Short mmCIF file of C-alpha atoms and ligand atoms in Angstrom, two decimals:
data_model
loop_
_atom_site.label_atom_id
_atom_site.label_comp_id
_atom_site.label_asym_id
_atom_site.label_seq_id
_atom_site.Cartn_x
_atom_site.Cartn_y
_atom_site.Cartn_z
CA UNK A 198 21.67 -17.84 -13.47
CA UNK A 199 18.73 -18.91 -11.36
CA UNK A 200 18.09 -17.40 -7.95
CA UNK A 201 18.77 -19.42 -4.80
CA UNK A 202 15.56 -19.96 -2.77
CA UNK A 203 16.35 -17.14 -0.35
CA UNK A 204 17.65 -14.82 -3.05
CA UNK A 205 15.28 -12.12 -4.25
CA UNK A 206 15.13 -10.92 -7.82
CA UNK A 207 15.31 -7.24 -8.65
CA UNK A 208 14.26 -6.18 -12.12
CA UNK A 209 16.08 -3.01 -13.18
CA UNK A 210 14.32 -1.03 -15.91
CA UNK A 211 16.59 1.34 -17.79
CA UNK A 212 15.12 4.14 -19.90
CA UNK A 213 16.69 6.55 -22.37
CA UNK A 214 18.41 9.25 -20.36
CA UNK A 215 22.05 10.12 -19.86
CA UNK A 216 21.78 8.68 -16.34
CA UNK A 217 21.54 5.24 -17.98
CA UNK A 218 25.27 4.80 -17.45
CA UNK A 219 24.70 5.06 -13.69
CA UNK A 220 22.29 2.12 -13.96
CA UNK A 221 25.44 0.00 -14.44
CA UNK A 222 26.63 1.08 -10.98
CA UNK A 223 23.16 0.46 -9.58
CA UNK A 224 23.15 -3.07 -10.96
CA UNK A 225 26.49 -3.74 -9.30
CA UNK A 226 25.37 -2.23 -6.02
CA UNK A 227 22.25 -4.40 -6.01
CA UNK A 228 24.28 -7.51 -6.79
CA UNK A 229 26.59 -6.67 -3.89
CA UNK A 230 23.47 -6.54 -1.67
CA UNK A 231 22.86 -10.18 -2.65
CA UNK A 232 20.07 -9.72 -5.16
CA UNK A 233 19.74 -11.56 -8.41
CA UNK A 234 19.44 -8.74 -10.94
CA UNK A 235 17.77 -8.77 -14.33
CA UNK A 236 17.66 -5.82 -16.69
CA UNK A 237 14.99 -4.58 -19.11
CA UNK A 238 15.87 -1.72 -21.42
CA UNK A 239 13.73 0.57 -23.52
CA UNK A 240 14.75 1.14 -27.09
CA UNK A 241 15.98 4.63 -26.23
CA UNK A 242 18.12 3.28 -23.37
CA UNK A 243 20.05 1.08 -25.80
CA UNK A 244 21.30 4.29 -27.44
CA UNK A 245 23.12 5.20 -24.23
CA UNK A 246 24.32 1.81 -22.97
CA UNK A 247 24.34 -1.50 -24.81
CA UNK A 248 22.46 -4.57 -23.60
CA UNK A 249 25.81 -6.36 -23.69
CA UNK A 250 27.06 -4.15 -20.84
CA UNK A 251 24.23 -5.26 -18.58
CA UNK A 252 24.41 -8.84 -19.76
CA UNK A 253 28.06 -8.94 -18.82
CA UNK A 254 27.44 -7.34 -15.43
CA UNK A 255 24.43 -9.47 -14.48
CA UNK A 256 25.27 -12.68 -16.34
CA UNK A 257 21.58 -12.75 -17.27
CA UNK A 258 19.86 -12.19 -20.62
CA UNK A 259 18.82 -8.56 -21.12
CA UNK A 260 15.30 -8.10 -22.43
CA UNK A 261 14.53 -5.26 -24.81
CA UNK A 262 11.58 -6.48 -26.83
CA UNK A 263 7.99 -7.44 -26.10
CA UNK A 264 8.18 -10.10 -28.72
CA UNK A 265 9.56 -13.51 -27.80
CA UNK A 266 12.43 -14.54 -30.04
CA UNK A 267 11.40 -18.17 -30.36
CA UNK A 268 7.97 -19.83 -30.10
CA UNK A 269 9.00 -21.64 -26.92
CA UNK A 270 10.32 -18.50 -25.19
CA UNK A 271 8.34 -17.20 -22.19
CA UNK A 272 5.99 -14.26 -22.66
CA UNK A 273 8.58 -11.76 -21.50
CA UNK A 274 6.45 -9.13 -19.78
CA UNK A 275 4.48 -11.73 -17.81
CA UNK A 276 7.42 -13.89 -16.77
CA UNK A 277 9.55 -10.88 -15.79
CA UNK A 278 6.63 -9.31 -13.92
CA UNK A 279 6.14 -12.50 -11.93
CA UNK A 280 9.81 -13.18 -11.30
CA UNK A 281 10.51 -9.77 -9.82
CA UNK A 282 10.40 -9.27 -6.06
CA UNK A 283 11.06 -5.58 -6.65
CA UNK A 284 11.10 -3.52 -9.85
CA UNK A 285 13.22 -0.38 -10.05
CA UNK A 286 13.25 2.01 -13.02
CA UNK A 287 16.46 4.07 -13.01
CA UNK A 288 16.78 6.43 -14.70
CA UNK A 289 13.07 6.99 -15.34
CA UNK A 290 12.54 9.63 -18.04
CA UNK A 291 9.64 12.10 -18.06
CA UNK A 292 8.11 10.12 -20.89
CA UNK A 293 8.17 6.76 -19.10
CA UNK A 294 6.94 8.45 -15.91
CA UNK A 295 3.96 9.83 -17.88
CA UNK A 296 3.26 6.48 -19.48
CA UNK A 297 3.30 4.70 -16.11
CA UNK A 298 1.09 7.36 -14.55
CA UNK A 299 -1.52 6.73 -17.24
CA UNK A 300 -1.20 2.94 -17.39
CA UNK A 301 0.16 2.90 -20.93
CA UNK A 302 1.96 -0.25 -21.93
CA UNK A 303 3.53 0.06 -25.35
CA UNK A 304 6.92 -1.56 -24.80
CA UNK A 305 8.42 -4.32 -22.71
CA UNK A 306 9.28 -2.15 -19.69
CA UNK A 307 5.94 -0.33 -19.35
CA UNK A 308 4.04 -3.58 -19.99
CA UNK A 309 6.08 -5.38 -17.33
CA UNK A 310 5.47 -2.61 -14.77
CA UNK A 311 1.74 -2.74 -15.47
CA UNK A 312 1.71 -6.53 -15.17
CA UNK A 313 3.69 -6.82 -11.94
CA UNK A 314 2.33 -7.10 -8.41
CA UNK A 315 5.80 -6.39 -7.01
CA UNK A 316 6.62 -3.02 -5.45
CA UNK A 317 8.01 -0.52 -7.94
CA UNK A 318 10.70 2.07 -7.21
CA UNK A 319 11.13 4.93 -9.67
CA UNK A 320 14.20 7.17 -9.85
CA UNK A 321 13.26 10.00 -12.22
CA UNK A 322 15.98 11.90 -14.09
CA UNK A 323 15.42 14.68 -16.60
CA UNK A 324 16.03 18.31 -17.41
CA UNK A 325 15.11 20.68 -14.56
CA UNK A 326 12.34 22.38 -16.53
CA UNK A 327 10.80 19.07 -17.48
CA UNK A 328 10.93 17.97 -13.83
CA UNK A 329 9.34 21.17 -12.56
CA UNK A 330 6.45 21.17 -15.06
CA UNK A 331 3.10 20.81 -13.34
CA UNK A 332 2.21 17.87 -15.55
CA UNK A 333 5.32 15.96 -14.47
CA UNK A 334 4.70 16.73 -10.82
CA UNK A 335 1.11 15.55 -11.16
CA UNK A 336 2.31 12.32 -12.70
CA UNK A 337 4.71 11.86 -9.78
CA UNK A 338 1.91 12.51 -7.28
CA UNK A 339 -0.42 10.11 -9.08
CA UNK A 340 2.19 7.38 -9.06
CA UNK A 341 3.06 7.96 -5.42
CA UNK A 342 -0.62 7.78 -4.53
CA UNK A 343 -0.79 4.41 -6.26
CA UNK A 344 2.01 3.07 -4.11
CA UNK A 345 5.03 3.61 -6.36
CA UNK A 346 8.11 4.61 -4.37
CA UNK A 347 9.74 7.72 -5.82
CA UNK A 348 13.43 8.38 -5.18
CA UNK A 349 13.49 12.10 -5.96
CA UNK A 350 16.19 13.44 -8.26
CA UNK A 351 19.09 15.43 -6.87
CA UNK A 352 20.07 18.98 -7.65
CA UNK A 353 23.16 20.27 -9.42
CA UNK A 354 24.64 20.72 -12.85
CA UNK A 355 22.75 18.64 -15.41
CA UNK A 356 24.18 16.95 -18.47
CA UNK A 357 22.38 19.47 -20.69
CA UNK A 358 24.18 22.37 -18.97
CA UNK A 359 21.19 23.60 -16.93
CA UNK A 360 21.47 23.76 -13.18
CA UNK A 361 18.69 22.53 -10.85
CA UNK A 362 16.81 19.39 -9.86
CA UNK A 363 16.65 16.52 -12.30
CA UNK A 364 19.86 14.61 -11.74
CA UNK A 365 19.41 10.90 -11.06
CA UNK A 366 19.49 10.30 -7.29
CA UNK A 367 22.63 8.79 -5.80
CA UNK A 368 23.01 5.08 -6.56
CA UNK A 369 23.25 4.33 -2.81
CA UNK A 370 19.88 6.05 -2.17
CA UNK A 371 18.20 4.09 -4.97
CA UNK A 372 19.71 0.80 -3.75
CA UNK A 373 18.55 1.60 -0.22
CA UNK A 374 14.96 2.18 -1.43
CA UNK A 375 15.08 -1.14 -3.30
CA UNK A 376 16.38 -2.95 -0.21
CA UNK A 377 13.61 -1.46 1.94
CA UNK A 378 10.98 -2.65 -0.56
CA UNK A 379 12.59 -6.08 -0.78
CA UNK A 380 12.39 -6.40 3.00
CA UNK A 381 8.76 -5.28 2.93
CA UNK A 382 7.95 -7.73 0.14
CA UNK A 383 8.34 -10.59 2.63
CA UNK A 384 8.15 -9.21 6.14
CA UNK A 385 4.63 -10.49 6.83
CA UNK A 386 5.08 -13.93 5.30
CA UNK A 387 3.13 -16.46 7.32
CA UNK A 388 1.47 -13.79 9.49
CA UNK A 389 -2.32 -14.10 9.71
CA UNK A 390 -3.96 -10.70 9.60
CA UNK A 391 -7.61 -9.88 10.28
CA UNK A 392 -8.78 -6.48 9.04
CA UNK A 393 -12.21 -4.95 9.63
CA UNK A 394 -13.20 -2.17 7.25
CA UNK A 395 -15.98 0.06 6.03
CA UNK A 396 -19.16 1.17 7.75
CA UNK A 397 -21.94 -0.99 9.13
CA UNK A 398 -25.56 -0.45 8.16
CA UNK A 399 -28.18 -0.97 10.82
CA UNK A 400 -31.58 -1.44 9.18
CA UNK A 401 -34.65 0.48 10.24
CA UNK A 402 -36.73 -1.20 7.55
CA UNK A 403 -35.83 -2.83 4.20
CA UNK A 404 -34.92 0.53 2.62
CA UNK A 405 -33.67 2.74 5.46
CA UNK A 406 -30.70 2.31 7.74
CA UNK A 407 -28.41 4.03 10.23
CA UNK A 408 -24.88 4.17 8.83
CA UNK A 409 -21.91 6.46 8.40
CA UNK A 410 -19.68 7.96 5.71
CA UNK A 411 -16.79 5.50 5.91
CA UNK A 412 -15.61 4.50 2.41
CA UNK A 413 -13.53 1.55 3.58
CA UNK A 414 -10.53 2.79 1.59
CA UNK A 415 -8.06 2.68 4.48
CA UNK A 416 -8.93 -0.87 5.52
CA UNK A 417 -8.87 -2.12 1.94
CA UNK A 418 -5.47 -0.49 1.38
CA UNK A 419 -4.18 -2.19 4.55
CA UNK A 420 -5.56 -5.58 3.48
CA UNK A 421 -4.04 -5.32 0.03
CA UNK A 422 -0.66 -4.12 1.27
CA UNK A 423 -0.55 -6.87 3.93
CA UNK A 424 -1.33 -9.52 1.32
CA UNK A 425 1.36 -8.11 -0.92
CA UNK A 426 3.85 -8.47 1.92
CA UNK A 427 3.06 -12.14 2.30
CA UNK A 428 0.39 -12.09 5.02
CA UNK A 429 -2.60 -14.42 5.03
CA UNK A 430 -5.35 -11.79 5.10
CA UNK A 431 -9.01 -11.96 6.05
CA UNK A 432 -10.91 -8.75 5.39
CA UNK A 433 -14.28 -8.43 7.11
CA UNK A 434 -15.97 -5.59 5.30
CA UNK A 435 -19.15 -3.63 5.77
CA UNK A 436 -20.95 -2.30 2.67
CA UNK A 437 -18.54 -0.44 0.38
CA UNK A 438 -18.27 0.32 -3.32
CA UNK A 439 -14.73 -1.07 -3.46
CA UNK A 440 -13.61 -4.19 -5.33
CA UNK A 441 -12.08 -7.05 -3.31
CA UNK A 442 -8.42 -6.31 -2.60
CA UNK A 443 -6.07 -8.58 -4.49
CA UNK A 444 -4.88 -11.55 -2.47
CA UNK A 445 -7.21 -11.18 0.54
CA UNK A 446 -10.06 -13.43 1.69
CA UNK A 447 -13.10 -11.15 1.89
CA UNK A 448 -16.14 -11.65 4.11
CA UNK A 449 -18.85 -9.12 3.28
CA UNK A 450 -21.26 -8.21 6.07
CA UNK A 451 -23.87 -5.51 6.64
CA UNK A 452 -24.55 -5.01 10.34
CA UNK A 453 -22.31 -4.69 13.39
CA UNK A 454 -23.68 -7.98 14.72
CA UNK A 455 -22.65 -9.74 11.50
CA UNK A 456 -19.25 -8.04 11.58
CA UNK A 457 -18.72 -9.18 15.16
CA UNK A 458 -19.57 -12.77 14.27
CA UNK A 459 -17.26 -12.82 11.22
CA UNK A 460 -14.44 -11.12 13.16
CA UNK A 461 -14.74 -13.53 16.10
CA UNK A 462 -14.55 -16.55 13.85
CA UNK A 463 -11.42 -15.23 12.07
CA UNK A 464 -9.91 -14.07 15.37
CA UNK A 465 -9.08 -17.54 16.59
CA UNK A 466 -6.52 -17.98 13.83
CA UNK A 467 -5.21 -14.42 13.66
CA UNK A 468 -1.81 -13.08 14.72
CA UNK A 469 -2.76 -9.48 14.02
CA UNK A 470 -6.09 -7.64 14.19
CA UNK A 471 -6.49 -4.26 12.55
CA UNK A 472 -9.90 -2.76 13.31
CA UNK A 473 -10.36 0.04 10.83
CA UNK A 474 -14.13 -0.36 10.48
CA UNK A 475 -16.39 2.51 11.43
CA UNK A 476 -18.81 0.32 13.32
CA UNK A 477 -22.16 1.92 14.07
CA UNK A 478 -22.33 2.34 17.84
CA UNK A 479 -26.09 1.87 17.88
CA UNK A 480 -28.86 0.09 16.01
CA UNK A 481 -32.62 0.51 15.93
CA UNK A 482 -34.14 -1.52 18.77
CA UNK A 483 -36.73 -2.86 16.34
CA UNK A 484 -36.51 -3.55 12.63
CA UNK A 485 -39.64 -3.37 10.53
CA UNK A 486 -39.95 -6.24 8.08
CA UNK A 487 -41.90 -4.08 5.63
CA UNK A 488 -41.15 -0.55 4.42
CA UNK A 489 -42.58 1.94 6.90
CA UNK A 490 -44.92 4.25 4.98
CA UNK A 491 -44.29 7.98 5.30
CA UNK A 492 -47.41 8.56 7.35
CA UNK A 493 -46.48 5.79 9.75
CA UNK A 494 -42.89 6.98 10.38
CA UNK A 495 -42.32 7.54 14.11
CA UNK A 496 -41.03 10.88 15.44
CA UNK A 497 -38.16 9.10 17.11
CA UNK A 498 -36.51 5.72 16.85
CA UNK A 499 -35.55 3.70 19.91
CA UNK A 500 -31.91 2.64 19.71
CA UNK A 501 -29.84 -0.01 21.41
CA UNK A 502 -26.07 -0.34 21.66
CA UNK A 503 -24.03 -2.46 19.32
CA UNK A 504 -21.24 -4.61 20.73
CA UNK A 505 -17.78 -3.02 20.64
CA UNK A 506 -15.94 -5.55 18.49
CA UNK A 507 -12.44 -4.19 19.06
CA UNK A 508 -12.92 -3.97 22.83
CA UNK A 509 -14.11 -7.56 22.86
CA UNK A 510 -11.12 -8.78 20.84
CA UNK A 511 -8.68 -6.69 22.91
CA UNK A 512 -10.10 -8.18 26.14
CA UNK A 513 -9.81 -11.71 24.73
CA UNK A 514 -6.17 -11.20 23.73
CA UNK A 515 -3.71 -13.21 25.78
CA UNK A 516 -0.94 -10.86 24.72
CA UNK A 517 0.26 -12.98 21.84
CA UNK A 518 -1.62 -11.03 19.19
CA UNK A 519 -0.99 -7.56 17.88
CA UNK A 520 -4.16 -5.48 18.17
CA UNK A 521 -4.52 -2.22 16.27
CA UNK A 522 -7.47 0.14 16.63
CA UNK A 523 -8.48 3.36 14.94
CA UNK A 524 -9.77 6.56 16.45
CA UNK A 525 -11.55 9.05 14.22
CA UNK A 526 -11.75 12.25 16.23
CA UNK A 527 -12.82 15.85 15.98
CA UNK A 528 -11.23 16.78 19.34
CA UNK A 529 -7.67 16.05 20.50
CA UNK A 530 -6.86 12.93 18.43
CA UNK A 531 -3.85 11.83 20.46
CA UNK A 532 -5.50 12.10 23.88
CA UNK A 533 -8.58 10.23 22.64
CA UNK A 534 -6.43 7.60 20.96
CA UNK A 535 -4.53 7.02 24.17
CA UNK A 536 -7.78 6.58 26.05
CA UNK A 537 -8.99 4.02 23.49
CA UNK A 538 -5.59 2.30 23.51
CA UNK A 539 -6.06 1.52 27.18
CA UNK A 540 -9.81 0.97 27.19
CA UNK A 541 -9.71 -1.46 24.25
CA UNK A 542 -6.33 -3.00 25.17
CA UNK A 543 -4.63 -2.21 21.87
CA UNK A 544 -0.93 -2.26 21.03
CA UNK A 545 -1.32 0.69 18.69
CA UNK A 546 -4.09 3.13 17.83
CA UNK A 547 -4.16 5.07 14.58
CA UNK A 548 -5.65 8.46 15.41
CA UNK A 549 -7.04 10.65 12.72
CA UNK A 550 -8.54 14.08 12.74
CA UNK A 551 -11.83 14.12 10.87
CA UNK A 552 -12.75 17.70 11.73
CA UNK A 553 -11.32 19.21 8.53
CA UNK A 554 -11.39 18.21 4.88
CA UNK A 555 -9.47 14.98 5.46
CA UNK A 556 -10.78 11.66 6.65
CA UNK A 557 -13.97 9.95 5.55
CA UNK A 558 -14.11 9.24 1.85
CA UNK A 559 -10.93 11.16 1.01
CA UNK A 560 -7.79 9.58 -0.42
CA UNK A 561 -5.38 11.33 1.93
CA UNK A 562 -5.29 11.65 5.68
CA UNK A 563 -3.24 12.97 8.58
CA UNK A 564 -2.70 10.35 11.24
CA UNK A 565 -0.82 9.72 14.46
CA UNK A 566 0.42 6.32 15.56
CA UNK A 567 -0.19 6.14 19.29
CA UNK A 568 1.40 3.40 21.40
CA UNK A 569 1.85 2.99 25.13
CA UNK A 570 4.83 5.31 25.26
CA UNK A 571 4.79 7.40 22.11
CA UNK A 572 2.65 9.38 19.66
CA UNK A 573 4.18 9.67 16.24
CA UNK A 574 2.69 12.28 13.90
CA UNK A 575 2.86 11.48 10.21
CA UNK A 576 2.63 13.98 7.37
CA UNK A 577 -0.52 14.06 5.23
CA UNK A 578 -0.29 10.82 3.27
CA UNK A 579 -2.55 8.94 0.92
CA UNK A 580 -4.24 5.92 2.43
CA UNK A 581 -1.95 3.50 0.68
CA UNK A 582 1.13 5.15 2.14
CA UNK A 583 -0.52 5.10 5.57
CA UNK A 584 -1.12 1.37 5.12
CA UNK A 585 2.54 0.88 4.27
CA UNK A 586 3.73 2.87 7.31
CA UNK A 587 1.28 1.12 9.61
CA UNK A 588 2.34 -2.34 8.45
CA UNK A 589 6.00 -1.42 9.03
CA UNK A 590 5.06 -0.81 12.69
CA UNK A 591 2.86 -3.93 12.84
CA UNK A 592 5.63 -6.07 11.41
CA UNK A 593 8.04 -4.76 14.08
CA UNK A 594 5.43 -5.47 16.81
CA UNK A 595 4.93 -9.03 15.51
CA UNK A 596 8.68 -9.62 15.61
CA UNK A 597 8.89 -8.18 19.11
CA UNK A 598 6.06 -10.41 20.37
CA UNK A 599 7.68 -13.46 18.79
CA UNK A 600 11.08 -12.46 20.14
CA UNK A 601 12.65 -12.63 16.68
N1 CTP B 206 -15.00 -0.27 17.12
C1 CTP B 206 -15.50 -1.56 17.11
N2 CTP B 206 -16.81 -1.79 17.42
C2 CTP B 206 -17.62 -0.76 17.75
C3 CTP B 206 -17.12 0.56 17.76
C4 CTP B 206 -15.81 0.77 17.45
O1 CTP B 206 -14.75 -2.50 16.81
N3 CTP B 206 -18.89 -1.02 18.04
C5 CTP B 206 -13.58 -0.05 16.82
C6 CTP B 206 -13.31 0.68 15.52
O2 CTP B 206 -13.13 -0.23 14.46
C7 CTP B 206 -12.05 1.46 15.84
C8 CTP B 206 -12.16 1.74 17.34
O3 CTP B 206 -13.07 0.79 17.83
O4 CTP B 206 -10.89 0.69 15.66
C9 CTP B 206 -12.58 3.12 17.73
O5 CTP B 206 -13.76 3.46 17.14
P1 CTP B 206 -14.42 4.89 17.41
O6 CTP B 206 -15.76 4.90 16.72
O7 CTP B 206 -13.46 5.98 17.13
O8 CTP B 206 -14.60 4.89 18.96
P2 CTP B 206 -15.77 4.57 19.91
O9 CTP B 206 -15.37 3.40 20.73
O10 CTP B 206 -17.05 4.48 19.17
O11 CTP B 206 -15.73 5.83 20.89
P3 CTP B 206 -16.30 7.31 20.78
O12 CTP B 206 -17.58 7.24 20.01
O13 CTP B 206 -16.47 7.67 22.22
O14 CTP B 206 -15.23 8.13 20.12
#
């Protein structure tokens, strides 16, 4: 069966655990939600449930092999990876979890997961001791950090007789996670998003500059996640060591003045502005065209102020755009964020505390989302998860502004 234009395709990966029989219920639940469902099974999974069971339930062919049956058949792992709006692996054994955590691709399912750009939900199920092993937990953390959604196993009596965590999560909880990802996969379709990211470098001479320790990771994660959710993304980036995020238009700049110019030209067409850049507040008043020799270095450098790009964009907003700022603070993050929210006329400010180990250059961060009437504290999350949470709020703000 082919999907109707508005119907999304969910690819269900089934691996070799006793919970495989519950994947039948999951498939039915997802079909009841309106999804077109296709199933990929590992070899081990076929020992628990037959492909025929899933073929009958889904009325779709069930793929089990990397190798196309006929010369004209599609390259399975690529076509399935592209077709899927969401991939869910349930049950996901410890072995498949480990393979995915390390990017191994030695069968159809693991190859498809590696090849897909769609969000991936994993529902691990295994013996309690296997689940609790540090190596398994590290694999889970690594996957979560890369943006995989983990539906944690439940606790109780396991098929092997042991009691503890490891039981496949409830089918309803897995289906709910898939639905949430399916909504996210499209919620920014047609929305034009401008993201500023990274530091700016303000040259003193051709080799020296004033800059800061921003890695750009948060802004890049936001740009990539927004593009994945269907947005038309322009990323204006200061100097970073990061590769261009997939799906975004990238404008690389060096100084605050260049960033301002690039941001202003993208602003005209933007629905959303997310200013995550750590723009240098000042620049040397004069720039030497040649390298200043050691003996000629001045004792002090005269500075002048850089334009505040976010404040300028906030002031120019007629209310139709969603404007998001960041506040990196060592004091009271929420109070400062609220001040910046008003001063720079933002709809939301992401406050983060950079006084401890978290913040610049790290992969995880603790943030607050501060709006006119609320301050929401999030747990310590990796930057990708923060991007996901932030874009959930942005998407709601866009809908509110559009009255949809
Ligand atoms: N920002 C900007 N242009 C600047 C300075 C900041 O666009 N010249 C934006 C940042 O991208 C961020 C927000 O403003 O979204 C807050 O930046 P921050 O450096 O925390 O605040 P400042 O305005 O510099 O205030 P202060 O130094 O007093 O904390």
